[in-house]
Tab-separated table of C-alpha atoms and ligand atoms in Angstrom:
chain	number	residue	atom	x	y	z
A	1	MET	CA	13.859	33.672	-200.828
A	2	LYS	CA	13.290	37.123	-202.182
A	3	ILE	CA	12.126	40.480	-200.988
A	4	GLU	CA	10.756	43.128	-203.369
A	5	PHE	CA	10.171	46.805	-202.689
A	6	HIS	CA	7.185	48.460	-204.317
A	7	GLY	CA	6.778	51.574	-202.194
A	8	ALA	CA	10.305	52.746	-201.604
A	9	ASP	CA	11.546	55.380	-203.982
A	10	ARG	CA	12.688	57.961	-201.358
A	11	THR	CA	10.240	60.633	-202.524
A	12	VAL	CA	6.601	59.636	-202.258
A	13	THR	CA	5.488	57.468	-199.391
A	14	GLY	CA	3.199	54.461	-199.739
A	15	SER	CA	4.469	51.282	-198.178
A	16	CYS	CA	4.371	47.979	-200.099
A	17	HIS	CA	6.769	45.038	-199.849
A	18	LEU	CA	6.605	41.511	-201.169
A	19	ILE	CA	8.209	38.368	-199.804
A	20	GLU	CA	8.644	35.202	-201.839
A	21	CYS	CA	9.473	31.993	-200.016
A	22	ALA	CA	8.738	28.295	-200.546
A	23	GLY	CA	6.453	29.045	-203.483
A	24	GLN	CA	4.380	31.518	-201.433
A	25	ARG	CA	4.051	35.221	-202.182
A	26	VAL	CA	3.083	37.502	-199.306
A	27	VAL	CA	2.518	41.249	-199.534
A	28	ILE	CA	3.312	43.409	-196.515
A	29	ASP	CA	1.177	46.584	-196.618
A	30	CYS	CA	-0.179	48.131	-199.808
A	31	GLY	CA	-0.430	51.872	-199.246
A	32	LEU	CA	-1.425	54.934	-201.191
A	33	ALA	CA	1.310	57.347	-202.170
A	34	GLN	CA	0.573	60.772	-200.709
A	35	GLY	CA	1.528	64.247	-201.807
A	36	GLY	CA	1.025	65.867	-205.179
A	37	ARG	CA	0.255	64.862	-208.755
A	38	GLU	CA	3.141	62.445	-208.963
A	39	ALA	CA	1.578	60.460	-206.114
A	40	ASP	CA	-1.767	60.372	-207.908
A	41	ALA	CA	-0.119	58.990	-211.045
A	42	ARG	CA	1.709	56.418	-208.937
A	43	ASN	CA	-1.530	55.291	-207.294
A	44	ARG	CA	-3.226	54.864	-210.655
A	45	ALA	CA	-0.345	52.936	-212.184
A	46	ASN	CA	-0.555	49.173	-212.443
A	47	LEU	CA	0.776	47.204	-209.519
A	48	ALA	CA	4.198	45.840	-210.360
A	49	PHE	CA	3.105	42.316	-209.398
A	50	ASP	CA	0.130	40.175	-210.293
A	51	PRO	CA	-2.375	40.303	-207.388
A	52	ALA	CA	-3.927	37.017	-208.547
A	53	ARG	CA	-0.633	35.302	-207.639
A	54	ILE	CA	-0.472	36.689	-204.081
A	55	ASP	CA	-1.252	34.177	-201.330
A	56	ALA	CA	-1.790	36.502	-198.347
A	57	VAL	CA	-1.354	40.063	-197.103
A	58	LEU	CA	0.058	41.227	-193.786
A	59	LEU	CA	-1.046	44.682	-192.680
A	60	THR	CA	1.077	46.555	-190.127
A	61	HIS	CA	-1.428	49.349	-189.403
A	62	ALA	CA	-4.406	51.307	-190.667
A	63	HIS	CA	-2.820	54.489	-192.068
A	64	ALA	CA	-3.775	55.080	-195.719
A	65	ASP	CA	-0.134	55.042	-196.809
A	66	HIS	CA	-0.031	51.420	-195.616
A	67	CYS	CA	-3.521	50.098	-196.412
A	68	GLY	CA	-4.928	52.539	-198.995
A	69	ARG	CA	-4.308	50.445	-202.123
A	70	LEU	CA	-5.550	47.151	-200.671
A	71	PRO	CA	-8.935	47.399	-202.489
A	72	LEU	CA	-6.998	47.494	-205.775
A	73	LEU	CA	-5.531	44.079	-205.012
A	74	TYR	CA	-9.027	42.595	-205.012
A	75	LYS	CA	-10.097	44.594	-208.047
A	76	ARG	CA	-7.148	43.095	-209.884
A	77	GLY	CA	-7.536	39.458	-208.901
A	78	PHE	CA	-6.399	38.843	-205.286
A	79	THR	CA	-8.764	36.534	-203.384
A	80	GLY	CA	-6.865	35.870	-200.140
A	81	ARG	CA	-7.089	37.355	-196.677
A	82	ILE	CA	-5.471	40.321	-194.960
A	83	PHE	CA	-3.997	39.291	-191.638
A	84	CYS	CA	-3.840	42.045	-188.965
A	85	THR	CA	-4.789	42.935	-185.388
A	86	ALA	CA	-8.446	43.429	-184.434
A	87	ALA	CA	-8.001	47.186	-183.865
A	88	THR	CA	-6.264	47.567	-187.250
A	89	ALA	CA	-9.117	45.739	-189.019
A	90	GLU	CA	-11.697	48.126	-187.529
A	91	LEU	CA	-9.666	51.266	-188.204
A	92	ALA	CA	-8.597	50.213	-191.705
A	93	ARG	CA	-12.224	49.626	-192.662
A	94	VAL	CA	-13.005	53.236	-191.692
A	95	VAL	CA	-9.925	54.519	-193.550
A	96	LEU	CA	-10.690	52.595	-196.750
A	97	LEU	CA	-14.341	53.660	-196.853
A	98	ASP	CA	-13.261	57.272	-196.329
A	99	SER	CA	-10.623	56.965	-199.045
A	100	ALA	CA	-13.145	55.456	-201.494
A	101	HIS	CA	-15.594	58.233	-200.702
A	102	LEU	CA	-12.964	60.928	-201.405
A	103	GLN	CA	-11.997	59.228	-204.656
A	104	GLU	CA	-15.592	58.958	-205.852
A	105	GLU	CA	-16.052	62.679	-205.068
A	106	ASP	CA	-12.839	63.571	-206.937
A	107	ALA	CA	-13.943	61.592	-209.975
A	108	LEU	CA	-17.337	63.344	-209.989
A	109	ARG	CA	-15.686	66.758	-209.686
A	110	HIS	CA	-13.351	65.905	-212.526
A	111	ALA	CA	-16.227	64.678	-214.726
A	112	ALA	CA	-18.101	67.961	-214.184
A	113	ARG	CA	-15.191	70.096	-215.460
A	114	PRO	CA	-15.753	71.941	-218.712
A	115	GLY	CA	-14.220	70.189	-221.692
A	116	VAL	CA	-14.217	66.725	-220.149
A	117	VAL	CA	-15.628	64.261	-222.655
A	118	PRO	CA	-18.320	62.110	-221.003
A	119	GLY	CA	-17.110	58.554	-220.643
A	120	ARG	CA	-13.453	59.653	-220.707
A	121	ALA	CA	-13.385	61.290	-217.288
A	122	ALA	CA	-11.029	59.870	-214.657
A	123	GLN	CA	-12.606	56.946	-212.831
A	124	ALA	CA	-12.416	56.640	-209.054
A	125	LEU	CA	-9.374	54.555	-208.137
A	126	TYR	CA	-11.854	52.347	-206.300
A	127	THR	CA	-15.430	52.680	-205.157
A	128	LEU	CA	-17.177	52.304	-201.795
A	129	ALA	CA	-18.261	48.830	-202.914
A	130	ASP	CA	-14.625	47.903	-203.673
A	131	ALA	CA	-13.516	49.164	-200.243
A	132	GLN	CA	-16.299	47.256	-198.504
A	133	HIS	CA	-15.408	44.078	-200.427
A	134	CYS	CA	-11.800	44.475	-199.288
A	135	ALA	CA	-12.786	45.120	-195.651
A	136	ASN	CA	-14.765	41.851	-195.686
A	137	HIS	CA	-11.481	40.004	-196.224
A	138	PHE	CA	-9.708	41.229	-193.091
A	139	ASP	CA	-8.654	38.418	-190.796
A	140	PRO	CA	-8.359	40.256	-187.461
A	141	SER	CA	-6.913	37.369	-185.471
A	142	ALA	CA	-3.318	38.592	-185.043
A	143	VAL	CA	-2.494	38.768	-181.343
A	144	TYR	CA	0.613	40.626	-180.160
A	145	GLY	CA	3.447	38.253	-179.264
A	146	THR	CA	1.795	35.076	-180.623
A	147	ALA	CA	3.361	33.348	-183.660
A	148	HIS	CA	0.988	32.457	-186.493
A	149	GLU	CA	1.574	29.978	-189.322
A	150	LEU	CA	0.575	32.107	-192.300
A	151	ALA	CA	1.470	29.646	-195.048
A	152	PRO	CA	3.827	26.666	-195.439
A	153	GLY	CA	7.318	28.022	-194.650
A	154	ILE	CA	6.099	31.418	-193.391
A	155	ARG	CA	5.379	32.257	-189.750
A	156	VAL	CA	4.639	35.751	-188.487
A	157	THR	CA	4.512	37.357	-185.053
A	158	PHE	CA	3.035	40.819	-184.504
A	159	PHE	CA	4.675	43.118	-181.916
A	160	GLU	CA	3.152	46.336	-180.551
A	161	ALA	CA	4.664	49.209	-182.578
A	162	GLY	CA	3.192	52.002	-180.414
A	163	HIS	CA	2.471	54.104	-183.520
A	164	ILE	CA	-1.338	54.115	-183.754
A	165	LEU	CA	-4.028	51.933	-182.222
A	166	GLY	CA	-3.456	48.320	-183.338
A	167	SER	CA	-0.131	49.048	-185.088
A	168	ALA	CA	2.527	46.362	-185.301
A	169	SER	CA	6.086	45.529	-186.201
A	170	LEU	CA	6.331	42.110	-187.828
A	171	PHE	CA	8.783	39.317	-187.135
A	172	VAL	CA	8.647	36.930	-190.091
A	173	GLU	CA	10.277	33.482	-190.004
A	174	LEU	CA	10.965	31.977	-193.430
A	175	GLU	CA	11.979	28.440	-194.342
A	176	GLU	CA	12.788	27.151	-197.813
A	177	GLU	CA	14.435	23.787	-198.536
A	178	GLY	CA	15.840	23.602	-195.007
A	179	ARG	CA	17.261	27.152	-195.106
A	180	ARG	CA	15.932	29.590	-192.502
A	181	ARG	CA	15.891	33.379	-192.496
A	182	THR	CA	14.190	35.859	-190.214
A	183	VAL	CA	13.033	39.326	-191.273
A	184	ALA	CA	11.892	42.122	-188.951
A	185	PHE	CA	9.650	44.770	-190.519
A	186	SER	CA	9.497	47.843	-188.327
A	187	GLY	CA	6.200	49.017	-189.843
A	188	ASP	CA	5.853	52.599	-188.647
A	189	LEU	CA	7.395	52.832	-185.192
A	190	GLY	CA	5.922	54.952	-182.445
A	191	ASN	CA	7.768	56.656	-179.653
A	192	LEU	CA	7.963	56.197	-175.920
A	193	GLY	CA	6.018	58.289	-173.462
A	194	ARG	CA	2.806	58.618	-175.451
A	195	PRO	CA	-0.239	59.401	-173.322
A	196	LEU	CA	-2.712	56.831	-174.666
A	197	LEU	CA	-0.914	53.974	-176.393
A	198	ALA	CA	1.103	51.186	-174.859
A	199	PRO	CA	4.816	51.653	-175.747
A	200	PRO	CA	6.513	49.784	-178.638
A	201	VAL	CA	7.753	46.256	-177.958
A	202	LEU	CA	10.993	45.427	-179.754
A	203	PRO	CA	11.064	42.219	-181.830
A	204	PRO	CA	13.861	39.645	-181.371
A	205	ARG	CA	17.100	39.544	-183.365
A	206	ALA	CA	16.602	39.004	-187.076
A	207	ASP	CA	18.814	38.312	-190.109
A	208	VAL	CA	17.216	41.094	-192.142
A	209	ALA	CA	15.543	44.355	-191.092
A	210	VAL	CA	13.221	46.600	-193.093
A	211	LEU	CA	13.277	49.889	-191.229
A	212	GLU	CA	11.141	53.005	-191.676
A	213	THR	CA	13.062	56.302	-191.733
A	214	THR	CA	10.443	59.060	-191.473
A	215	TYR	CA	12.454	60.873	-188.797
A	216	GLY	CA	15.823	59.268	-189.527
A	217	ASP	CA	17.474	62.691	-189.441
A	218	ARG	CA	15.734	64.229	-186.417
A	219	GLN	CA	15.378	64.014	-182.662
A	220	HIS	CA	12.021	64.950	-181.181
A	221	LYS	CA	11.820	67.474	-178.426
A	222	PRO	CA	10.619	65.972	-175.146
A	223	ILE	CA	6.845	65.601	-175.217
A	224	ASP	CA	6.394	67.866	-172.158
A	225	ALA	CA	7.917	70.783	-174.072
A	226	SER	CA	5.521	70.120	-176.957
A	227	VAL	CA	2.505	70.049	-174.659
A	228	GLU	CA	3.639	73.378	-173.150
A	229	GLU	CA	4.005	74.803	-176.660
A	230	LEU	CA	0.482	73.646	-177.505
A	231	TYR	CA	-1.010	75.255	-174.385
A	232	HIS	CA	0.869	78.517	-175.013
A	233	ALA	CA	-0.173	78.710	-178.658
A	234	VAL	CA	-3.823	77.931	-177.897
A	235	ALA	CA	-4.038	80.266	-174.891
A	236	ALA	CA	-2.353	83.160	-176.750
A	237	THR	CA	-4.693	82.778	-179.724
A	238	LEU	CA	-7.801	82.651	-177.566
A	239	ALA	CA	-6.573	85.722	-175.651
A	240	ARG	CA	-6.277	87.786	-178.851
A	241	GLY	CA	-9.781	86.790	-179.966
A	242	GLY	CA	-8.984	84.203	-182.609
A	243	ASN	CA	-9.694	80.580	-183.432
A	244	VAL	CA	-7.211	77.736	-183.472
A	245	VAL	CA	-7.232	75.303	-186.387
A	246	ILE	CA	-5.365	72.036	-185.856
A	247	PRO	CA	-5.078	69.987	-189.057
A	248	THR	CA	-4.914	66.553	-187.596
A	249	PHE	CA	-4.645	62.930	-188.553
A	250	ALA	CA	-7.836	61.114	-187.663
A	251	LEU	CA	-6.108	58.137	-186.163
A	252	GLU	CA	-4.227	58.690	-182.930
A	253	ARG	CA	-3.203	62.332	-183.244
A	254	ALA	CA	-6.768	63.618	-182.967
A	255	GLN	CA	-7.358	61.504	-179.852
A	256	GLU	CA	-4.037	62.537	-178.291
A	257	ILE	CA	-4.614	66.233	-178.881
A	258	LEU	CA	-8.112	65.964	-177.407
A	259	TRP	CA	-6.650	64.214	-174.398
A	260	TYR	CA	-3.996	66.933	-173.904
A	261	LEU	CA	-6.585	69.676	-174.348
A	262	ARG	CA	-8.676	67.976	-171.671
A	263	GLN	CA	-5.658	67.947	-169.325
A	264	GLY	CA	-4.929	71.599	-170.094
A	265	TRP	CA	-8.526	72.567	-169.480
A	266	HIS	CA	-8.551	70.776	-166.118
A	267	GLU	CA	-5.313	72.503	-165.120
A	268	GLY	CA	-6.799	75.904	-165.971
A	269	ARG	CA	-4.234	76.488	-168.747
A	270	LEU	CA	-6.704	77.244	-171.532
A	271	GLN	CA	-8.557	80.346	-170.406
A	272	GLY	CA	-11.138	81.509	-172.910
A	273	LEU	CA	-11.701	78.065	-174.435
A	274	GLU	CA	-15.406	77.821	-175.112
A	275	HIS	CA	-15.741	75.271	-177.894
A	276	VAL	CA	-13.792	72.326	-179.206
A	277	PHE	CA	-14.904	70.740	-182.475
A	278	LEU	CA	-13.764	67.381	-183.722
A	279	ASP	CA	-14.797	67.999	-187.315
A	280	SER	CA	-13.916	64.729	-188.999
A	281	PRO	CA	-16.244	61.762	-189.392
A	282	MET	CA	-13.224	59.500	-189.617
A	283	ALA	CA	-11.672	60.875	-186.401
A	284	ILE	CA	-15.017	60.482	-184.645
A	285	SER	CA	-15.241	56.824	-185.717
A	286	ALA	CA	-11.622	56.265	-184.660
A	287	THR	CA	-12.325	57.797	-181.245
A	288	GLU	CA	-15.178	55.309	-180.770
A	289	ILE	CA	-12.922	52.404	-181.832
A	290	PHE	CA	-10.343	53.518	-179.238
A	291	ALA	CA	-12.791	52.895	-176.429
A	292	ARG	CA	-13.396	49.342	-177.729
A	293	HIS	CA	-9.716	48.348	-177.804
A	294	VAL	CA	-8.409	49.016	-174.356
A	295	GLU	CA	-5.932	46.124	-174.874
A	296	CYS	CA	-3.809	48.559	-176.949
A	297	LEU	CA	-3.837	51.388	-174.392
A	298	GLN	CA	-1.746	52.452	-171.407
A	299	PRO	CA	-3.085	50.612	-168.338
A	300	ALA	CA	-4.164	53.855	-166.599
A	301	ILE	CA	-6.250	54.963	-169.597
A	302	ALA	CA	-7.723	51.473	-169.999
A	303	ARG	CA	-8.787	51.557	-166.318
A	304	GLN	CA	-10.414	54.975	-166.817
A	305	ILE	CA	-12.400	53.758	-169.811
A	306	ARG	CA	-13.455	50.544	-168.062
A	307	ALA	CA	-14.666	52.671	-165.122
A	308	GLY	CA	-16.874	54.643	-167.499
A	309	THR	CA	-14.794	57.853	-167.752
A	310	ASP	CA	-14.537	59.316	-171.236
A	311	PRO	CA	-10.904	60.453	-171.648
A	312	PHE	CA	-11.873	62.739	-174.523
A	313	GLN	CA	-14.672	64.654	-172.857
A	314	LEU	CA	-14.156	68.443	-172.806
A	315	PRO	CA	-16.505	71.251	-171.888
A	316	GLY	CA	-18.147	72.595	-175.039
A	317	ILE	CA	-16.966	69.695	-177.169
A	318	ALA	CA	-18.919	68.725	-180.265
A	319	PHE	CA	-18.308	65.818	-182.639
A	320	THR	CA	-19.604	67.086	-185.977
A	321	ARG	CA	-20.199	64.023	-188.107
A	322	ALA	CA	-22.830	65.488	-190.451
A	323	ALA	CA	-21.827	68.130	-193.017
A	324	ALA	CA	-24.654	70.394	-191.798
A	325	ASP	CA	-23.229	70.342	-188.249
A	326	SER	CA	-19.796	71.080	-189.632
A	327	ARG	CA	-21.079	74.224	-191.345
A	328	THR	CA	-22.346	75.611	-187.999
A	329	ILE	CA	-18.694	75.930	-186.904
A	330	ASN	CA	-18.451	78.965	-189.242
A	331	ARG	CA	-20.522	80.911	-186.714
A	332	PHE	CA	-17.697	80.857	-184.183
A	333	THR	CA	-15.051	83.495	-184.789
A	334	CYS	CA	-13.224	83.225	-181.448
A	335	GLY	CA	-12.764	80.992	-178.416
A	336	THR	CA	-12.784	77.880	-180.579
A	337	VAL	CA	-10.384	75.028	-181.269
A	338	ILE	CA	-11.157	73.117	-184.463
A	339	LEU	CA	-9.570	69.743	-185.085
A	340	ALA	CA	-10.155	68.663	-188.662
A	341	GLY	CA	-8.524	66.409	-191.249
A	342	ALA	CA	-6.670	65.821	-193.384
A	343	GLY	CA	-3.481	66.240	-191.380
A	344	MET	CA	-1.461	67.229	-194.467
A	345	CYS	CA	-4.326	69.456	-195.710
A	346	ASN	CA	-4.501	67.629	-199.046
A	347	GLY	CA	-8.283	67.373	-198.732
A	348	GLY	CA	-11.049	67.125	-196.164
A	349	ARG	CA	-12.929	69.632	-194.029
A	350	VAL	CA	-9.798	71.356	-192.769
A	351	LEU	CA	-9.655	73.188	-196.116
A	352	TYR	CA	-12.829	75.145	-195.274
A	353	HIS	CA	-11.464	76.088	-191.853
A	354	LEU	CA	-8.123	77.174	-193.336
A	355	GLN	CA	-9.915	79.256	-195.946
A	356	ARG	CA	-11.798	81.119	-193.207
A	357	ASN	CA	-9.107	81.403	-190.555
A	358	LEU	CA	-5.759	81.667	-192.407
A	359	PRO	CA	-6.322	85.293	-193.520
A	360	ARG	CA	-7.081	86.447	-189.940
A	361	PRO	CA	-3.938	87.514	-188.012
A	362	GLU	CA	-5.629	86.870	-184.655
A	363	CYS	CA	-6.058	83.163	-185.534
A	364	ALA	CA	-3.540	80.342	-185.433
A	365	VAL	CA	-2.910	77.129	-187.301
A	366	ILE	CA	-1.044	74.528	-185.307
A	367	PHE	CA	0.556	71.663	-187.210
A	368	VAL	CA	1.094	68.684	-184.966
A	369	GLY	CA	2.318	66.050	-187.418
A	370	PHE	CA	4.440	65.131	-190.383
A	371	ALA	CA	3.775	66.958	-193.665
A	372	ALA	CA	5.060	65.329	-196.855
A	373	ARG	CA	6.644	67.385	-199.605
A	374	GLY	CA	4.112	68.672	-202.113
A	375	THR	CA	1.244	68.952	-199.628
A	376	LEU	CA	-0.555	72.165	-198.649
A	377	ALA	CA	0.516	71.678	-195.031
A	378	ARG	CA	4.154	71.580	-196.062
A	379	ARG	CA	3.842	74.769	-198.129
A	380	ILE	CA	2.260	76.655	-195.231
A	381	ILE	CA	4.886	75.307	-192.804
A	382	ASP	CA	7.604	76.370	-195.268
A	383	GLY	CA	6.315	79.943	-195.005
A	384	VAL	CA	4.470	80.773	-198.239
A	385	ARG	CA	2.334	83.889	-197.841
A	386	ARG	CA	-0.446	82.966	-200.274
A	387	VAL	CA	-1.998	79.590	-200.942
A	388	ARG	CA	-4.688	78.308	-203.248
A	389	ILE	CA	-7.527	76.572	-201.403
A	390	LEU	CA	-10.761	75.355	-203.030
A	391	GLN	CA	-10.187	77.477	-206.135
A	392	GLU	CA	-9.547	80.624	-204.079
A	393	ASP	CA	-6.379	82.637	-203.330
A	394	VAL	CA	-5.965	82.806	-199.584
A	395	ALA	CA	-3.489	85.058	-197.744
A	396	VAL	CA	-1.583	83.463	-194.868
A	397	ARG	CA	-1.784	85.971	-191.998
A	398	ALA	CA	-2.600	83.656	-189.080
A	399	ALA	CA	0.175	82.594	-186.729
A	400	ILE	CA	1.677	79.295	-187.911
A	401	HIS	CA	3.005	76.865	-185.310
A	402	THR	CA	4.704	73.550	-185.976
A	403	ILE	CA	4.991	71.282	-182.982
A	404	ASN	CA	6.924	68.135	-183.880
A	405	GLY	CA	7.042	66.424	-180.486
A	406	PHE	CA	3.581	64.907	-180.972
A	407	SER	CA	4.845	62.779	-183.791
A	408	ALA	CA	3.500	59.247	-183.897
A	409	HIS	CA	6.861	58.263	-185.395
A	410	ALA	CA	10.020	57.240	-183.596
A	411	ASP	CA	12.859	59.744	-183.877
A	412	GLN	CA	16.445	58.970	-184.878
A	413	ARG	CA	17.438	57.788	-181.395
A	414	GLU	CA	14.469	55.408	-181.186
A	415	LEU	CA	15.048	54.052	-184.707
A	416	LEU	CA	18.663	53.319	-183.742
A	417	ALA	CA	17.567	51.579	-180.519
A	418	TRP	CA	15.172	49.353	-182.526
A	419	HIS	CA	17.933	48.548	-185.006
A	420	ARG	CA	20.471	47.744	-182.263
A	421	ARG	CA	18.029	45.285	-180.718
A	422	VAL	CA	17.183	43.555	-184.026
A	423	HIS	CA	20.903	43.532	-184.916
A	424	PRO	CA	20.473	42.473	-188.560
A	425	GLY	CA	23.200	41.541	-191.013
A	426	LEU	CA	21.275	43.287	-193.788
A	427	THR	CA	19.136	46.409	-193.392
A	428	PHE	CA	16.760	47.953	-195.912
A	429	LEU	CA	15.872	51.588	-195.275
A	430	VAL	CA	12.388	52.474	-196.513
A	431	HIS	CA	9.512	54.909	-196.061
A	432	GLY	CA	11.425	58.127	-195.698
A	433	GLU	CA	12.904	60.980	-197.665
A	434	GLU	CA	16.410	60.722	-199.098
A	435	ALA	CA	17.943	63.108	-196.529
A	436	ALA	CA	16.524	61.125	-193.605
A	437	MET	CA	17.929	57.854	-194.970
A	438	GLN	CA	21.346	59.361	-195.726
A	439	ALA	CA	21.538	60.722	-192.184
A	440	LEU	CA	20.533	57.446	-190.550
A	441	ALA	CA	22.566	54.988	-192.660
A	442	PRO	CA	26.070	55.808	-191.316
A	443	LEU	CA	24.816	55.558	-187.721
A	444	LEU	CA	23.618	51.948	-188.082
A	445	ARG	CA	26.047	49.520	-186.458
A	446	GLY	CA	27.361	46.579	-188.463
A	447	GLY	CA	25.951	44.799	-191.473
A	448	ARG	CA	25.084	45.934	-194.973
A	449	VAL	CA	22.663	48.806	-195.535
A	450	GLU	CA	20.546	49.186	-198.679
A	451	MET	CA	18.198	51.953	-199.785
A	452	PRO	CA	16.096	50.072	-202.326
A	453	ALA	CA	14.762	51.744	-205.436
A	454	GLN	CA	11.178	51.342	-206.527
A	455	GLY	CA	10.623	47.771	-207.733
A	456	GLN	CA	14.066	46.528	-206.694
A	457	VAL	CA	14.342	42.813	-205.845
A	458	PHE	CA	16.851	41.247	-203.439
A	459	GLU	CA	17.744	37.646	-202.692
A	460	ILE	CA	17.878	37.204	-198.925
B	1	ZN	ZN1	1.673	55.211	-190.074
């Protein structure tokens, strides 16, 4: 039995693991690296394994850094299925089509540059047709807590990870020539006390753990403090006549922030709020998918939705799917909260809103999620005073807020609790920056701890 790590080099994220057991080869996640040119090169590089020899794929959740390279598997010879939960299948389809669309646009932009020789321009990593072909191969029959025989010698059980709608940790049971091993993949772990999602369910004890480490070196502030911070920042900005831009991830974070804004509005905390725009076709689609998968939600929210209440409804709210509707947002110079993607500002409609609102000291940008190194979001958070957006120099004069408590990721304490429960003899730390892994490793009780390099293979 072997486990290989193909998305674990402690700098760029993009999850991808491979298990080999009893002649079967199973890939767990196949994500896009995110953040900077290095990530782009990584995404374009050949896969380190032959997709034609893969028997099945397990997908933990629909974030692009976990599913974004799946269409490449099919382009390069994979013909099997992608096993995941029903909510993940729906969300991942939206994510992959969006990703293909962005890549086709990028390729066109590149081809139009002066000096680019026709026929030698960069091709899109994959096209809309490739993404659609991939989405047709989702097998959405994974049910939380129910074991599934994936292939001879490989059984998998999905457990609620509480990270985004449909997300899962995986408990994989392997058997080869009478020898048995169990492996728990954390996937991305969520945290307790989230307003919409059911909390994470810990898998049973396993021989081997593969643990994410996004916040391995940090504790989150209590969520209540973060909500207060959000209300203060929004109210103060509206009071001084500015707009609030919230770069937000389309899956989960956008819905949570809308839900908190709705609460704040009802409690009279957001005086002066006239308009809320959800300016992201992907976030709009995700919000619709939420309402269809009440099985993943907190019971109280599920009851509300079943009773016909829309938990995201706000006075003055507009979902701007069409580009023409999005442009109308430019008319509003105050009293407006704009939620737009991408969360790390490495593309998407948020760039237009940053270009317009960053130079205005009365405005605010509120970051409510993780920003990888090398992204525009990270540079703004790190305090640069000028940034380059859409070929234009933009001064950063708006108030910049970073509220970490909304994270969809478990913090150090929650990662340790997961690890204590799984109690593995061998732990692989993945999906985090070097500092986070180094901080977490000495706190893990018992067993051997490895921080695999890109492409490293281990016998288990
Ligand atoms: Zn994730």
